[in-house]
XYZ file of C-alpha atoms in Angstrom:
535
model
C 38.923 -29.166 13.617
C 40.418 -26.666 15.727
C 39.924 -23.124 15.023
C 43.320 -21.342 14.235
C 44.184 -18.122 13.050
C 45.054 -17.797 9.438
C 48.327 -16.030 8.368
C 47.322 -12.437 7.363
C 47.023 -12.167 3.528
C 48.744 -9.639 1.449
C 47.251 -10.049 -1.937
C 45.172 -6.894 -1.514
C 45.969 -3.423 -0.193
C 44.761 -2.708 3.296
C 42.078 -0.093 3.619
C 41.997 2.344 6.338
C 39.156 2.778 8.777
C 38.926 6.389 7.643
C 38.281 5.246 3.967
C 35.805 2.563 4.929
C 33.951 5.004 6.925
C 33.586 7.183 4.009
C 32.272 4.509 1.855
C 29.784 3.355 4.368
C 28.346 6.670 5.180
C 25.031 5.755 3.699
C 24.699 2.708 5.609
C 24.641 4.514 8.708
C 20.953 5.297 7.891
C 19.723 1.932 7.469
C 13.979 4.574 9.822
C -0.250 17.541 8.223
C -3.671 17.955 7.085
C -5.335 18.961 3.695
C -8.117 21.294 4.303
C -8.384 19.944 7.674
C -9.507 16.347 6.440
C -12.723 15.473 4.749
C -13.415 12.722 1.957
C -12.797 10.233 4.507
C -9.377 11.174 5.679
C -8.714 10.736 9.556
C -7.025 13.755 10.029
C -8.136 14.680 13.638
C -8.326 18.293 13.182
C -10.684 20.712 14.461
C -12.378 23.635 12.977
C -10.851 26.168 15.266
C -7.439 25.489 13.514
C -8.764 25.929 9.970
C -7.154 29.332 9.542
C -3.836 28.287 10.978
C -3.560 25.146 8.772
C -4.574 26.996 5.602
C -1.813 29.677 6.293
C 0.621 26.927 6.779
C -0.550 25.032 3.642
C -0.123 28.242 1.712
C 3.640 28.825 2.616
C 6.140 29.115 0.013
C 9.529 27.403 0.532
C 12.545 29.816 -0.315
C 14.401 26.927 -2.397
C 18.115 27.922 -2.663
C 21.203 26.065 -3.712
C 22.327 24.101 -0.692
C 25.129 25.551 1.307
C 27.521 23.709 3.893
C 25.205 24.992 6.740
C 21.946 23.984 4.971
C 23.459 20.715 3.592
C 24.536 18.952 7.059
C 25.604 19.913 10.378
C 28.897 20.440 11.308
C 29.858 22.363 8.171
C 30.113 19.599 5.844
C 30.363 20.289 2.235
C 27.046 20.891 0.158
C 25.977 17.838 -1.677
C 27.608 17.255 -5.107
C 25.323 18.003 -8.228
C 23.719 15.017 -9.943
C 25.399 13.651 -13.193
C 23.648 16.044 -15.433
C 24.731 19.236 -13.537
C 21.317 19.379 -11.599
C 22.116 21.174 -8.063
C 20.284 20.141 -4.714
C 18.167 22.826 -3.254
C 17.234 23.341 0.264
C 14.613 25.067 2.048
C 12.642 25.004 5.321
C 8.915 25.009 6.111
C 7.062 25.273 9.482
C 4.611 22.942 10.823
C 2.504 22.890 14.159
C 4.226 21.790 17.198
C 1.003 20.175 18.272
C -1.661 19.515 15.948
C -4.291 19.750 18.510
C -3.452 23.696 18.638
C -2.387 24.369 15.110
C -2.543 28.054 15.745
C 0.269 27.820 18.566
C 4.082 27.309 18.409
C 5.502 25.910 15.230
C 8.634 23.913 14.335
C 10.967 24.256 11.390
C 11.396 21.139 9.069
C 14.456 21.185 6.728
C 13.800 20.160 3.016
C 15.846 19.168 0.086
C 14.949 18.639 -3.739
C 16.296 17.902 -6.977
C 13.962 18.962 -9.732
C 12.701 16.538 -12.416
C 14.330 16.352 -15.637
C 11.254 16.360 -17.901
C 9.116 19.348 -16.855
C 6.636 18.867 -19.359
C 5.816 15.187 -18.341
C 6.378 15.754 -14.461
C 4.101 13.730 -12.389
C 4.868 15.538 -9.176
C 7.098 15.412 -6.088
C 8.364 12.080 -4.997
C 8.993 12.275 -1.158
C 11.462 9.916 0.331
C 12.143 8.632 4.014
C 15.007 6.649 4.518
C 14.269 5.146 7.978
C 15.909 5.042 11.520
C 13.428 6.603 12.943
C 15.997 9.268 13.147
C 17.797 9.265 9.737
C 18.238 12.339 7.794
C 16.746 12.760 4.576
C 18.801 15.990 3.933
C 21.846 13.626 4.085
C 20.565 10.512 2.649
C 18.889 11.513 -0.566
C 21.749 13.331 -2.044
C 24.114 10.305 -1.270
C 21.668 7.916 -3.051
C 20.477 10.428 -5.656
C 22.104 8.608 -8.549
C 19.968 5.512 -7.728
C 16.759 7.400 -8.658
C 17.940 9.094 -11.722
C 15.192 7.006 -13.714
C 12.455 8.328 -11.224
C 13.907 11.775 -11.699
C 12.699 11.757 -15.108
C 9.151 12.683 -14.015
C 9.484 13.365 -10.396
C 11.020 16.137 -8.278
C 12.984 14.078 -5.569
C 12.210 15.429 -2.350
C 13.237 14.439 1.274
C 13.164 16.067 4.582
C 14.538 15.737 8.262
C 11.574 14.875 10.306
C 10.633 16.740 13.363
C 13.236 15.875 15.958
C 15.827 14.919 13.439
C 18.963 16.630 12.002
C 18.574 20.182 10.560
C 14.844 20.086 11.339
C 14.033 21.305 15.162
C 15.717 18.470 16.747
C 16.270 16.372 19.804
C 19.433 16.922 21.920
C 20.620 14.940 24.893
C 24.161 14.220 25.765
C 27.244 16.139 24.774
C 29.998 14.565 22.729
C 32.052 13.470 25.539
C 29.109 11.746 27.350
C 28.102 10.190 24.148
C 31.664 8.515 23.872
C 31.143 7.148 27.380
C 27.484 6.147 26.896
C 28.220 4.363 23.687
C 31.256 2.506 25.193
C 29.282 1.157 28.165
C 28.733 -2.422 28.573
C 25.426 -3.127 26.491
C 25.376 -6.709 27.445
C 25.759 -6.827 31.209
C 26.928 -10.035 33.030
C 26.819 -9.167 36.619
C 24.423 -7.083 38.875
C 26.883 -4.263 38.926
C 27.057 -4.315 35.039
C 23.146 -4.305 34.944
C 23.017 -1.299 37.499
C 25.672 0.612 35.278
C 23.624 0.021 32.247
C 20.342 1.116 33.867
C 22.022 4.117 35.360
C 23.509 5.220 31.875
C 19.926 4.981 30.358
C 18.445 7.020 33.149
C 21.099 9.567 32.752
C 20.507 9.665 29.058
C 16.670 10.116 29.350
C 17.000 12.853 31.886
C 19.378 14.741 29.509
C 16.982 14.633 26.610
C 14.204 15.809 28.849
C 16.548 18.803 30.112
C 17.631 19.699 26.681
C 14.542 18.978 24.595
C 11.614 18.594 26.943
C 9.477 20.761 24.615
C 9.768 18.544 21.666
C 9.687 15.123 23.275
C 5.788 15.073 23.434
C 5.439 15.995 19.788
C 7.839 13.857 17.895
C 6.597 10.393 16.701
C 5.342 8.701 13.577
C 1.801 10.064 13.514
C 2.789 13.751 13.818
C 5.661 12.947 11.054
C 2.593 11.687 8.827
C 0.852 14.849 9.484
C 3.922 17.048 8.525
C 4.160 14.804 5.170
C 0.520 15.857 4.183
C 1.178 19.421 4.932
C 4.552 19.088 3.011
C 2.312 17.582 -0.003
C 0.194 20.615 0.194
C 3.344 23.105 0.144
C 4.839 21.223 -2.687
C 1.473 21.650 -4.558
C 0.494 18.112 -5.262
C -3.218 16.935 -4.928
C -1.678 13.378 -3.990
C 1.332 12.286 -2.198
C 3.772 10.300 -4.112
C 6.072 8.580 -1.718
C 8.984 6.025 -1.199
C 9.654 4.893 2.356
C 12.476 2.588 3.307
C 12.747 0.638 6.495
C 11.175 2.866 9.355
C 9.923 4.974 6.244
C 7.409 2.073 5.479
C 5.694 2.425 8.791
C 5.618 6.147 8.512
C 3.972 5.397 5.083
C 1.521 2.985 6.317
C 0.599 5.465 9.218
C 0.118 8.253 6.472
C -2.082 5.900 4.335
C -4.122 5.168 7.476
C -4.718 8.754 8.275
C -5.050 9.991 4.525
C -5.999 7.044 2.417
C -7.590 9.036 -0.413
C -4.487 11.371 -0.479
C -2.215 8.635 -1.497
C -1.002 8.866 -5.000
C 1.699 6.281 -5.865
C 3.710 4.721 -2.778
C 6.465 2.171 -2.541
C 7.359 0.604 0.926
C 10.657 -1.033 0.720
C 12.481 -3.195 3.849
C 9.149 -3.597 5.689
C 8.502 -3.130 9.297
C 5.873 -5.503 10.521
C 3.211 -3.013 11.804
C 1.486 -5.580 14.074
C 4.681 -6.641 15.958
C 5.253 -5.697 19.475
C 8.435 -4.295 20.594
C 9.693 -7.571 21.816
C 8.608 -9.364 18.585
C 10.472 -6.895 16.607
C 13.727 -7.308 18.622
C 13.325 -11.302 18.306
C 12.957 -10.832 14.665
C 15.974 -8.580 14.276
C 17.919 -11.138 16.504
C 17.006 -13.813 13.986
C 17.544 -11.612 10.869
C 20.848 -10.549 11.835
C 21.936 -14.062 13.011
C 20.754 -15.282 9.344
C 22.798 -12.477 7.772
C 25.875 -13.498 9.729
C 25.338 -17.054 8.674
C 25.221 -16.014 5.111
C 28.226 -13.700 5.358
C 30.055 -16.825 6.947
C 29.014 -19.251 4.185
C 29.977 -16.754 1.606
C 33.627 -16.622 3.234
C 33.726 -20.320 3.408
C 32.749 -20.590 -0.393
C 35.615 -18.272 -1.081
C 38.186 -20.513 0.435
C 41.861 -19.186 0.822
C 40.620 -15.697 -0.301
C 38.602 -15.308 3.077
C 40.917 -14.136 5.745
C 38.519 -15.577 8.683
C 39.294 -18.946 10.322
C 37.207 -22.048 9.952
C 36.223 -24.300 7.207
C 32.377 -24.257 7.790
C 30.073 -21.330 8.425
C 29.633 -22.651 12.010
C 33.275 -22.427 12.835
C 33.529 -18.894 11.606
C 30.422 -17.834 13.695
C 32.039 -19.556 16.734
C 35.238 -17.359 15.836
C 33.065 -14.218 15.990
C 31.515 -15.460 19.235
C 34.861 -16.094 20.869
C 36.137 -12.687 19.520
C 33.359 -10.907 21.125
C 34.047 -12.838 24.523
C 37.544 -11.854 24.572
C 36.738 -8.133 24.062
C 34.237 -8.249 26.734
C 37.226 -8.898 29.088
C 39.981 -7.304 27.232
C 39.235 -4.536 24.664
C 41.813 -3.681 22.021
C 43.352 -0.508 20.476
C 40.782 1.124 18.564
C 41.252 4.891 16.970
C 43.288 7.438 18.884
C 42.815 6.725 22.570
C 39.485 5.156 22.261
C 39.328 1.283 22.550
C 37.282 -1.326 20.540
C 34.894 -2.710 23.456
C 32.763 -5.699 23.023
C 29.834 -3.310 22.610
C 31.511 -1.325 19.824
C 32.308 -4.514 18.089
C 28.753 -5.632 18.107
C 27.596 -2.201 16.908
C 30.313 -2.552 13.936
C 29.116 -5.958 12.942
C 25.414 -5.054 12.683
C 26.162 -2.023 10.917
C 28.158 -4.030 8.124
C 25.500 -6.764 7.960
C 23.292 -4.105 6.708
C 24.264 -4.758 3.016
C 26.288 -7.404 1.227
C 28.019 -4.697 -0.450
C 30.029 -4.179 3.032
C 30.658 -7.674 3.854
C 34.227 -7.142 2.889
C 34.777 -4.624 5.583
C 33.310 -6.782 8.016
C 35.672 -9.527 6.960
C 38.600 -7.296 7.367
C 37.465 -5.650 10.583
C 37.014 -8.990 12.401
C 40.469 -10.249 10.939
C 42.138 -6.946 12.124
C 40.410 -7.073 15.655
C 41.408 -10.521 16.159
C 45.098 -9.420 15.829
C 44.521 -6.411 18.160
C 43.661 -3.645 15.760
C 39.983 -2.489 16.385
C 39.971 0.564 14.254
C 37.674 -0.500 11.395
C 35.102 -2.283 13.649
C 35.142 0.862 15.714
C 34.731 3.215 12.641
C 31.813 1.028 11.691
C 30.218 1.241 15.184
C 30.719 5.081 15.006
C 28.769 4.899 11.809
C 25.893 3.244 13.674
C 26.123 5.834 16.473
C 26.258 8.847 14.162
C 29.812 9.893 15.150
C 32.160 11.605 12.529
C 35.754 11.466 12.380
C 36.096 14.623 14.338
C 34.257 13.272 17.425
C 30.960 15.187 16.487
C 27.817 13.247 16.662
C 24.791 13.717 14.741
C 21.449 13.407 16.651
C 20.258 10.026 14.953
C 20.454 7.879 18.029
C 18.647 10.789 20.194
C 15.840 11.141 17.518
C 15.465 7.513 17.292
C 15.093 7.119 21.050
C 12.492 10.068 21.285
C 10.376 8.569 18.335
C 10.510 5.072 19.337
C 9.641 5.802 22.955
C 6.765 8.271 22.151
C 5.248 5.769 19.779
C 5.321 2.581 21.782
C 3.842 2.507 25.469
C 5.464 -0.733 26.565
C 8.042 -0.174 29.235
C 10.482 -3.077 30.315
C 12.463 -3.458 33.719
C 15.879 -5.054 34.283
C 14.148 -8.126 35.719
C 11.901 -8.368 32.628
C 14.832 -8.543 30.412
C 16.765 -10.768 32.525
C 13.821 -13.320 32.153
C 13.846 -13.041 28.434
C 17.400 -13.480 27.865
C 17.040 -17.369 27.338
C 14.704 -17.058 24.453
C 16.835 -14.306 22.828
C 19.908 -16.449 23.135
C 18.309 -19.323 21.355
C 17.298 -17.211 18.571
C 20.928 -15.520 18.260
C 23.855 -16.743 20.114
C 25.789 -13.645 18.808
C 23.180 -10.833 18.722
C 20.402 -11.991 21.275
C 21.768 -10.477 24.454
C 22.291 -6.973 22.954
C 18.867 -6.747 21.271
C 17.218 -7.926 24.363
C 18.911 -5.400 26.584
C 18.176 -2.769 23.992
C 14.533 -3.009 25.070
C 15.544 -1.406 28.139
C 16.212 1.850 26.527
C 12.489 3.371 27.161
C 12.176 2.266 30.631
C 12.995 5.687 32.206
C 11.864 7.692 29.367
C 10.048 10.880 30.389
C 7.074 10.806 27.913
C 4.621 8.064 28.037
C 4.096 5.937 24.807
C 1.007 6.121 22.647
C 0.186 2.559 21.649
C 1.149 -1.062 21.156
C 1.651 -0.974 17.397
C 0.936 1.474 14.637
C -2.482 1.560 12.739
C -1.896 1.096 8.900
C -5.179 0.004 7.718
C -6.151 2.156 4.838
C -9.428 1.296 3.301
C -10.165 3.527 0.365
C -6.372 3.894 -0.629
C -5.151 2.885 -4.093
C -2.767 0.121 -4.383
C 0.620 0.515 -2.474
C 3.654 -1.555 -3.270
C 5.040 -3.555 -0.380
C 8.611 -5.061 -1.218
C 10.496 -7.352 1.067
C 13.807 -9.024 0.653
C 14.023 -12.737 1.925
C 17.553 -12.178 3.583
C 16.812 -8.747 5.123
C 18.356 -8.600 8.403
C 16.926 -5.398 10.162
C 13.245 -5.676 8.745
C 12.785 -9.489 8.547
C 11.085 -10.788 5.167
C 7.678 -11.582 7.179
C 7.000 -8.057 7.683
C 6.164 -7.414 4.196
C 3.201 -9.953 4.158
C 2.189 -8.628 7.504
C 2.168 -5.020 6.220
C 0.310 -5.961 2.969
C -2.297 -7.557 4.681
C -2.633 -4.847 7.459
C -3.121 -2.147 4.652
C -6.084 -4.190 3.510
C -7.653 -6.096 0.424
C -6.664 -4.354 -2.745
C -4.121 -1.920 -1.153
C -1.013 -3.941 -0.201
C 0.564 -5.498 -3.255
C 3.289 -7.581 -2.311
C 6.528 -7.943 -4.234
C 9.365 -10.162 -3.142
C 13.096 -9.881 -3.831
C 14.958 -13.060 -3.297
C 18.303 -11.652 -2.039
C 20.427 -10.147 0.816
C 20.470 -6.826 2.180
C 18.272 -4.020 3.873
C 16.132 -2.724 0.895
C 15.574 -4.252 -2.402
C 15.487 -1.250 -4.711
C 18.932 0.178 -3.856
C 20.373 -3.554 -3.993
C 20.877 -3.091 -7.733
C 18.623 -5.964 -8.906
C 17.129 -5.158 -12.200
C 13.796 -7.167 -11.824
C 13.046 -4.993 -8.702
C 13.801 -1.638 -10.442
C 11.787 -2.491 -13.672
C 8.605 -3.299 -11.472
C 8.916 -0.414 -9.071
C 9.727 2.098 -11.899
C 6.828 0.975 -14.058
C 4.404 1.583 -11.213
C 5.933 4.937 -10.077
C 6.368 6.224 -13.764
C 3.522 4.622 -15.625
C 1.129 3.357 -12.993
C 1.399 -0.202 -13.800
C 0.470 -2.284 -10.659
C 2.168 -5.627 -10.587
C 0.440 -8.807 -9.481
C 0.647 -9.182 -5.886
C 3.155 -11.990 -5.139
C 5.504 -11.102 -7.821
C 8.912 -12.424 -7.205
C 12.117 -11.059 -8.205
C 14.709 -11.952 -9.813
């Protein structure tokens, strides 16, 4: 059956790109030593820094109601109070720039919290990391605060911007005009000239990061963020770290458990990164995951029949429509927002952004339909969210911090020739996303700081049980990562829970079974049987 464009339906009011961007703001996210170690914890500290670490652990954050300047960059409004009127409080704390020299320079971390409702039964502080790497906890926790009201019964909800991120001492690279050009460049080159342009753009980006943030670049990364979390634990006054990590936050939690196994209290890892995978394996896994999510989106569209705005009577025909649309945009971009066009690269970013959660499939359907008709505003707004660009054209530093953390964590560096040789495999895994995710591996090739290892170390003998929650339809952290993390944490530590569903992250997906299992563990210490399946 030939694919034809259906007539536009008028059964529901058209949403604007601005409204969608507001609705999807949260989806843009979607990854220290106690007494210098002892008791089996692998802190790596030395005796000469004990006094400095003791002083840092004794600091008292000056918690105050969050203001526009402390709530987010760019003068955004402070976070809204929680349903019972509880206001979010913000503060800062100092951590060593270099844990090998804890008496030297320090960097500042931004903190946010909402205090527990039942102070008499309070367990402690529950620290969140929502992923990226590079995502702002200062922004994410208030946006999602209502999801954790049951947990706030007995925990202070706490998050932070890790070193290099957001309101903490951050990584800065290009200015806003340069970033507009950088994110519009062709990320799936088809010719030698396009390959050269992509390589040159990445080199310019790396050089700007070094020029503007060279002091920070060697000291961002997951191991230092884990040490910062242990210092935060002490500053908060907790004997153990209670932790909820999502996406990249699961890797951070695993590294923390490896460094400080006996400092772990209760920890949940949701939407789990495979700790044993290489960069290439991770990229291939994401290509397969997003292709699966696109297929599920297409199948849902077909099931809805005439209520779906996209052409095609089978999922394969809808996927072919998407592929054809992207090919047309590669040759001829369409009108976007203002004087900015929707390029193939922006369209890919918008599609990826919307596939993070089933809640946003409606916007993906609408954006694809409108782009096919020459209006790229909605897909461009989704792409802007992926890149941390707001409606005023200002960027947060999500992508800069993401690059800095990833490139210092992983030692592998790829060349243009190596990427070109890997394209056939990526295309077999994902006809839609394979090229983009293969070329993305070029990003660290010209980075000014060497990477540290091939993969994170998360083995945590001696740690208590840690819940590891995987979602079968997760596009960004494929389901197999949960089993890999549970195994790597060690026998008796990793407790695997499966959510049979869609989206990136199970707890916030709204499934009652997942929430019941996680809440019982965090609030009452009830450890489920490993292999528990929801729903």
